[in-house]
Coordinates of N, CA and C in Angstrom, one line a residue:
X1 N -10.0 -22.1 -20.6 CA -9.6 -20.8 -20.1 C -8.3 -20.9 -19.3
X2 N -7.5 -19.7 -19.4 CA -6.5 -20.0 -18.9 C -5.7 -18.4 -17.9
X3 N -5.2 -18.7 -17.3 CA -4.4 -17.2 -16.7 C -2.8 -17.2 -16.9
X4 N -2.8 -16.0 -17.3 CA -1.0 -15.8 -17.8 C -0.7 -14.3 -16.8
X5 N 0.6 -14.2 -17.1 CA 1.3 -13.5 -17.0 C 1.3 -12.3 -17.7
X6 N 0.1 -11.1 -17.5 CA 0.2 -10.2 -18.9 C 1.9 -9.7 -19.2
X7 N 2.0 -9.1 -20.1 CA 3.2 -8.2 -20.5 C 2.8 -7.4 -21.1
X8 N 3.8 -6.2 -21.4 CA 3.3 -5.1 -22.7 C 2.4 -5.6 -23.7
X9 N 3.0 -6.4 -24.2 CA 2.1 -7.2 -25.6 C 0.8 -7.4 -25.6
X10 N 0.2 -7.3 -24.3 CA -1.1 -7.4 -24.0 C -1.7 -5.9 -23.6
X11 N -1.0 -5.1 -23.7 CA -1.5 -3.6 -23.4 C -2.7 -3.3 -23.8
X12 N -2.7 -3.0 -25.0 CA -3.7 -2.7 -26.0 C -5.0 -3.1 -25.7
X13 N -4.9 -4.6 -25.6 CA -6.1 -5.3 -25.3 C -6.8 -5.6 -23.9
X14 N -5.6 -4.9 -22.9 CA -5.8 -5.1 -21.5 C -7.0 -3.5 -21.5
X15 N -6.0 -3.0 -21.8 CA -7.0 -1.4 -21.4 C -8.2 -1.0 -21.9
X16 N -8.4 -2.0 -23.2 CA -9.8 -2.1 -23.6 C -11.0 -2.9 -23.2
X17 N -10.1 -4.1 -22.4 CA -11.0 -4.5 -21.7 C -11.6 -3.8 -20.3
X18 N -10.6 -2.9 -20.0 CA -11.2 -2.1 -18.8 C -12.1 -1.3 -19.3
X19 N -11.7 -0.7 -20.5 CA -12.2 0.6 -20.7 C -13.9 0.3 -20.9
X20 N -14.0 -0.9 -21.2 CA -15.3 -1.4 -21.6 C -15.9 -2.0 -20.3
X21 N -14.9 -2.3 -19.5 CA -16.0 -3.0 -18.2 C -16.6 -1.7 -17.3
X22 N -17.8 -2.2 -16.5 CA -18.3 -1.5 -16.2 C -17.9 -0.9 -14.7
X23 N -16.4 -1.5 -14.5 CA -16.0 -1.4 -12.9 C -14.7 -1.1 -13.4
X24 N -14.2 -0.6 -14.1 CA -13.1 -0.4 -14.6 C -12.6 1.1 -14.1
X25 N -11.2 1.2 -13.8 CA -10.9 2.6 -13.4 C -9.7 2.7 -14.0
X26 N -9.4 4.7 -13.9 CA -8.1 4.5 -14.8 C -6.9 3.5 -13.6
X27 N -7.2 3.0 -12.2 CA -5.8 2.8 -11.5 C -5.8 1.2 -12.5
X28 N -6.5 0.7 -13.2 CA -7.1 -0.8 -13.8 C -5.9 -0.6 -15.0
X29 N -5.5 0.6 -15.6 CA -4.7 0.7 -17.0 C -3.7 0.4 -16.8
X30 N -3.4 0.0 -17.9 CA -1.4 -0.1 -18.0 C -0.3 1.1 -17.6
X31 N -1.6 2.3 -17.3 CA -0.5 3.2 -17.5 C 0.1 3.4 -15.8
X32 N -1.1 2.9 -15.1 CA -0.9 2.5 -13.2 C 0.3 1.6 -13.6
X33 N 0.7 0.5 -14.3 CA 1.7 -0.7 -14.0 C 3.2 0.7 -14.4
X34 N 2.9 1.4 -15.0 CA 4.4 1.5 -15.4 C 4.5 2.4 -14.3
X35 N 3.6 3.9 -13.9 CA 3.4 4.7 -13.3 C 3.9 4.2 -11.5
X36 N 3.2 3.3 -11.2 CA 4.2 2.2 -9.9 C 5.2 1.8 -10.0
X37 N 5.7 0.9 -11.3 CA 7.1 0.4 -11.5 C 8.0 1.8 -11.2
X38 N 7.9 2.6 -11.6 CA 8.8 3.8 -12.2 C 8.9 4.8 -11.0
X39 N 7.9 4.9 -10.0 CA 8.1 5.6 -8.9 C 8.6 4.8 -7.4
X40 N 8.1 3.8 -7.8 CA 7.8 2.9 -6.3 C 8.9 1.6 -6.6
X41 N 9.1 1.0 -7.8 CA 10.1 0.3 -8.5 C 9.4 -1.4 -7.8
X42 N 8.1 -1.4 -7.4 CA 7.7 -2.8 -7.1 C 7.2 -3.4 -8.1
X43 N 7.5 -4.7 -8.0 CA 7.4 -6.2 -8.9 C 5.6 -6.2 -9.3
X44 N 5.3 -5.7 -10.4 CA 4.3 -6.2 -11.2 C 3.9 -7.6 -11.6
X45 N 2.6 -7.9 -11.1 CA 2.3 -9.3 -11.6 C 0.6 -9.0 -11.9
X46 N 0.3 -8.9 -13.3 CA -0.8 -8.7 -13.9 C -1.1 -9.9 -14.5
X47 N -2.2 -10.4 -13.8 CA -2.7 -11.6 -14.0 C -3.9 -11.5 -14.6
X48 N -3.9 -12.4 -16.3 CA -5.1 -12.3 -17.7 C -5.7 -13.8 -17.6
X49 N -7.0 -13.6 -17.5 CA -7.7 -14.4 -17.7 C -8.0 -14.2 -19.1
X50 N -8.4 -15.3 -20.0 CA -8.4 -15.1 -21.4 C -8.9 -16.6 -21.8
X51 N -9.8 -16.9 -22.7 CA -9.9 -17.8 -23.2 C -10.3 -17.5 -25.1
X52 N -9.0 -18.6 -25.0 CA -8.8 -18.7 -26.8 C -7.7 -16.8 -26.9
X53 N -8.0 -15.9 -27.9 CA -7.5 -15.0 -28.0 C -8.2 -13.4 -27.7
X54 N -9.8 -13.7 -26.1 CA -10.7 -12.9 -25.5 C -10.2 -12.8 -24.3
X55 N -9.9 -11.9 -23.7 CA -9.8 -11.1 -22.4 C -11.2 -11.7 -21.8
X56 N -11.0 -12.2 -20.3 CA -12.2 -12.3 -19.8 C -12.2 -12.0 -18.9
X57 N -11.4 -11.6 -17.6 CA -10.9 -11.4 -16.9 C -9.3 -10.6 -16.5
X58 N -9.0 -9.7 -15.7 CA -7.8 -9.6 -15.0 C -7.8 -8.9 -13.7
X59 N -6.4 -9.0 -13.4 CA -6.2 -9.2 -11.8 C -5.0 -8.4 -11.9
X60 N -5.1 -7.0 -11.6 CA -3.3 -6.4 -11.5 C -3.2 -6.6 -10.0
X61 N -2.1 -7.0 -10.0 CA -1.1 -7.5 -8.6 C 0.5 -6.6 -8.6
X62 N 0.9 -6.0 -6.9 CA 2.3 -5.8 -7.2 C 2.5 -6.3 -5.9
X63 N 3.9 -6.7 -5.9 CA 4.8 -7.5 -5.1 C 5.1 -6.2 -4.1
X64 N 4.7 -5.7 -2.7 CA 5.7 -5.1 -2.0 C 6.1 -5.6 -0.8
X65 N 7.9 -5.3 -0.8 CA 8.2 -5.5 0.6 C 8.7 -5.0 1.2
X66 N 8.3 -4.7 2.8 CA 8.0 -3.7 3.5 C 8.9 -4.7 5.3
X67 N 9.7 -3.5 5.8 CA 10.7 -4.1 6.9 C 9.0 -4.4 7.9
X68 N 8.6 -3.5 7.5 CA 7.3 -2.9 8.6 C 6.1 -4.0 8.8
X69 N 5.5 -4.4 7.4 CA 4.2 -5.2 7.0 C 4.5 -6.4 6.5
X70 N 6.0 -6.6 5.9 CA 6.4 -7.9 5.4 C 6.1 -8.2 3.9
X71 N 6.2 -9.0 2.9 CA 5.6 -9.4 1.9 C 4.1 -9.2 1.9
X72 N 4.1 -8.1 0.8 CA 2.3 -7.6 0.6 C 2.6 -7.9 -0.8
X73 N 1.4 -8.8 -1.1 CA 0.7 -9.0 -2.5 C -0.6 -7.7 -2.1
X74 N -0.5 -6.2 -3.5 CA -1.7 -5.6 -3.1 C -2.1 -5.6 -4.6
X75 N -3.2 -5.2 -4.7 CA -4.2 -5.1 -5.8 C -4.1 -3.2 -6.3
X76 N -3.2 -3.0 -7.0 CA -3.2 -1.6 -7.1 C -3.0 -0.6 -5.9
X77 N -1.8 -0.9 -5.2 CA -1.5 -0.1 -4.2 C -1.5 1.1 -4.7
X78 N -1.7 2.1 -3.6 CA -1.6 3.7 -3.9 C -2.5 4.5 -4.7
X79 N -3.9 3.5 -5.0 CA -4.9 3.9 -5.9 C -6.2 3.5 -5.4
X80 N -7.0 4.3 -5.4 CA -8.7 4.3 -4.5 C -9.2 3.0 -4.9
X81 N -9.0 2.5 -6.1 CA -10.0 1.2 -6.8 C -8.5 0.2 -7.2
X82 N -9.6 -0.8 -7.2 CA -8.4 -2.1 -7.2 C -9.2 -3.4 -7.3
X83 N -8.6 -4.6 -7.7 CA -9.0 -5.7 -7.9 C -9.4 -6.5 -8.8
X84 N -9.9 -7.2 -8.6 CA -10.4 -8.0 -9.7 C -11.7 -7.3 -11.2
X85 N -11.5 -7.2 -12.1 CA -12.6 -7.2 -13.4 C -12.5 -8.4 -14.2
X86 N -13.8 -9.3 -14.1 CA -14.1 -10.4 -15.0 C -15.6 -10.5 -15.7
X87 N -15.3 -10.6 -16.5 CA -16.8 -10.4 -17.2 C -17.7 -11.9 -17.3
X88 N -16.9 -13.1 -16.0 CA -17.6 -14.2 -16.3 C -17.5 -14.7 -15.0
X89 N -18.5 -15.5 -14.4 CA -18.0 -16.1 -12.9 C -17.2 -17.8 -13.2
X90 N -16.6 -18.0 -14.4 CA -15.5 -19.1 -14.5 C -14.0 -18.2 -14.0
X91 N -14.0 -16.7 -15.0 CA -12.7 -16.1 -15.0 C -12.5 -15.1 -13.6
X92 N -13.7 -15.1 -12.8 CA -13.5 -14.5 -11.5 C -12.8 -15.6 -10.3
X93 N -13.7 -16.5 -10.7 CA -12.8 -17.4 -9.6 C -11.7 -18.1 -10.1
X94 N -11.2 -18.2 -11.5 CA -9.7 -18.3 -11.6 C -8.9 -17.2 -11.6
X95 N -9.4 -16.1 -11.3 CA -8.5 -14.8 -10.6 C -8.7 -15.0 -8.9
X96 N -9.5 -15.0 -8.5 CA -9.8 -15.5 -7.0 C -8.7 -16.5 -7.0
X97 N -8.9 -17.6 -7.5 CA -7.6 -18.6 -7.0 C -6.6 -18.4 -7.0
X98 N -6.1 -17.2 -8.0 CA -4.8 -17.2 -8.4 C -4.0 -15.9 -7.1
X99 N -4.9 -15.0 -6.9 CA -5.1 -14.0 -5.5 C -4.7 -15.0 -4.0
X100 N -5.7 -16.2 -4.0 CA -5.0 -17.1 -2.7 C -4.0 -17.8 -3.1
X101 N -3.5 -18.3 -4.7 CA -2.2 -19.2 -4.3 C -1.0 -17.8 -3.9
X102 N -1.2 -16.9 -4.0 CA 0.0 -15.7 -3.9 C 0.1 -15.7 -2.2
X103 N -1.6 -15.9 -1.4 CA -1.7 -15.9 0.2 C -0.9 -17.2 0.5
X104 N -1.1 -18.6 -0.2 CA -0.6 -19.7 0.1 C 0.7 -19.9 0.2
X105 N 1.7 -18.6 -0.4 CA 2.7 -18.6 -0.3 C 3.1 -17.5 1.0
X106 N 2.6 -16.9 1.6 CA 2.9 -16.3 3.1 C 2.9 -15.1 2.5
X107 N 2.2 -14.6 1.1 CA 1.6 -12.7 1.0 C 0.2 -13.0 1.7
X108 N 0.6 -11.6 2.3 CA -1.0 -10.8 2.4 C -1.7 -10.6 0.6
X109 N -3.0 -11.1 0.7 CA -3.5 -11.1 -0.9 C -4.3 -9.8 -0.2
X110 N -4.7 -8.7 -1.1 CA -5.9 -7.9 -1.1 C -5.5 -7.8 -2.8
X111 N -7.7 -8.4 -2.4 CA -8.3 -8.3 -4.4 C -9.6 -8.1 -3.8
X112 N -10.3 -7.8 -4.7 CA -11.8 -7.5 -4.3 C -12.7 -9.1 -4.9
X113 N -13.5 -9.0 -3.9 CA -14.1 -9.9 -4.0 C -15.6 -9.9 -4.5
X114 N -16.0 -9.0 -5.4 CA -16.9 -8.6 -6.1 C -17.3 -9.5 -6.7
X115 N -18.6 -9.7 -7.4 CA -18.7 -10.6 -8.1 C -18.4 -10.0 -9.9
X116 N -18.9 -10.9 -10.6 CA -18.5 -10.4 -12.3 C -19.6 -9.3 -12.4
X117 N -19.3 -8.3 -13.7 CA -20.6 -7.8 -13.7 C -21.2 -8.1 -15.1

């Protein structure tokens, strides 16, 4: 198993995996990543858990920074639901890890800490 860097290219298969999980909300879609970029203009980092060519997990992440709060890593800012959806507890805690190496660099991480469902 591995974690990447989603992109567009992964759209299709990103929103299906929400649409199918059971904790999935629309702020979980691709259409939250452009809808942020486009108003708010902060750094997306959508992080896929996937093993082989299966979605098993992801983690939407955006970069904001703030004179006020400093470097915030948030989990779907400006949307009621957020965090982590993995459909396995290998690909929850390699989204968990990948949520503290973003803290280990001096972001505030907020991800939920839910377990898989």
């Amino acid at each position: 198993m591995q974690i990447i860097t989603a992109s567009r290219t992964e759209k299709e298969k990103w929103d299906a995996f929400v649409k199918n999980h059971p904790e999935g909300s629309p702020f979980h879609l691709f259409a939250w990543y452009d809808s942020v970029i486009k108003s708010f203009g902060h750094k997306p980092y959508y992080c896929l858990a996937k093993e082989k060519d299966r979605i098993t997990g992801i983690l939407p992440l955006f970069q904001l920074k703030s004179l006020l709060f400093g470097n915030i890593i948030s989990s779907l800012p400006f949307a009621a639901y957020g965090g982590i959806l993995a459909d396995s507890d290998p690909a929850f805690q390699l989204l968990v890890e990948k949520a503290q190496y973003w803290k280990s660099l001096g972001a505030y991480s907020l991800y939920s800490t839910k377990e898989p469902a």
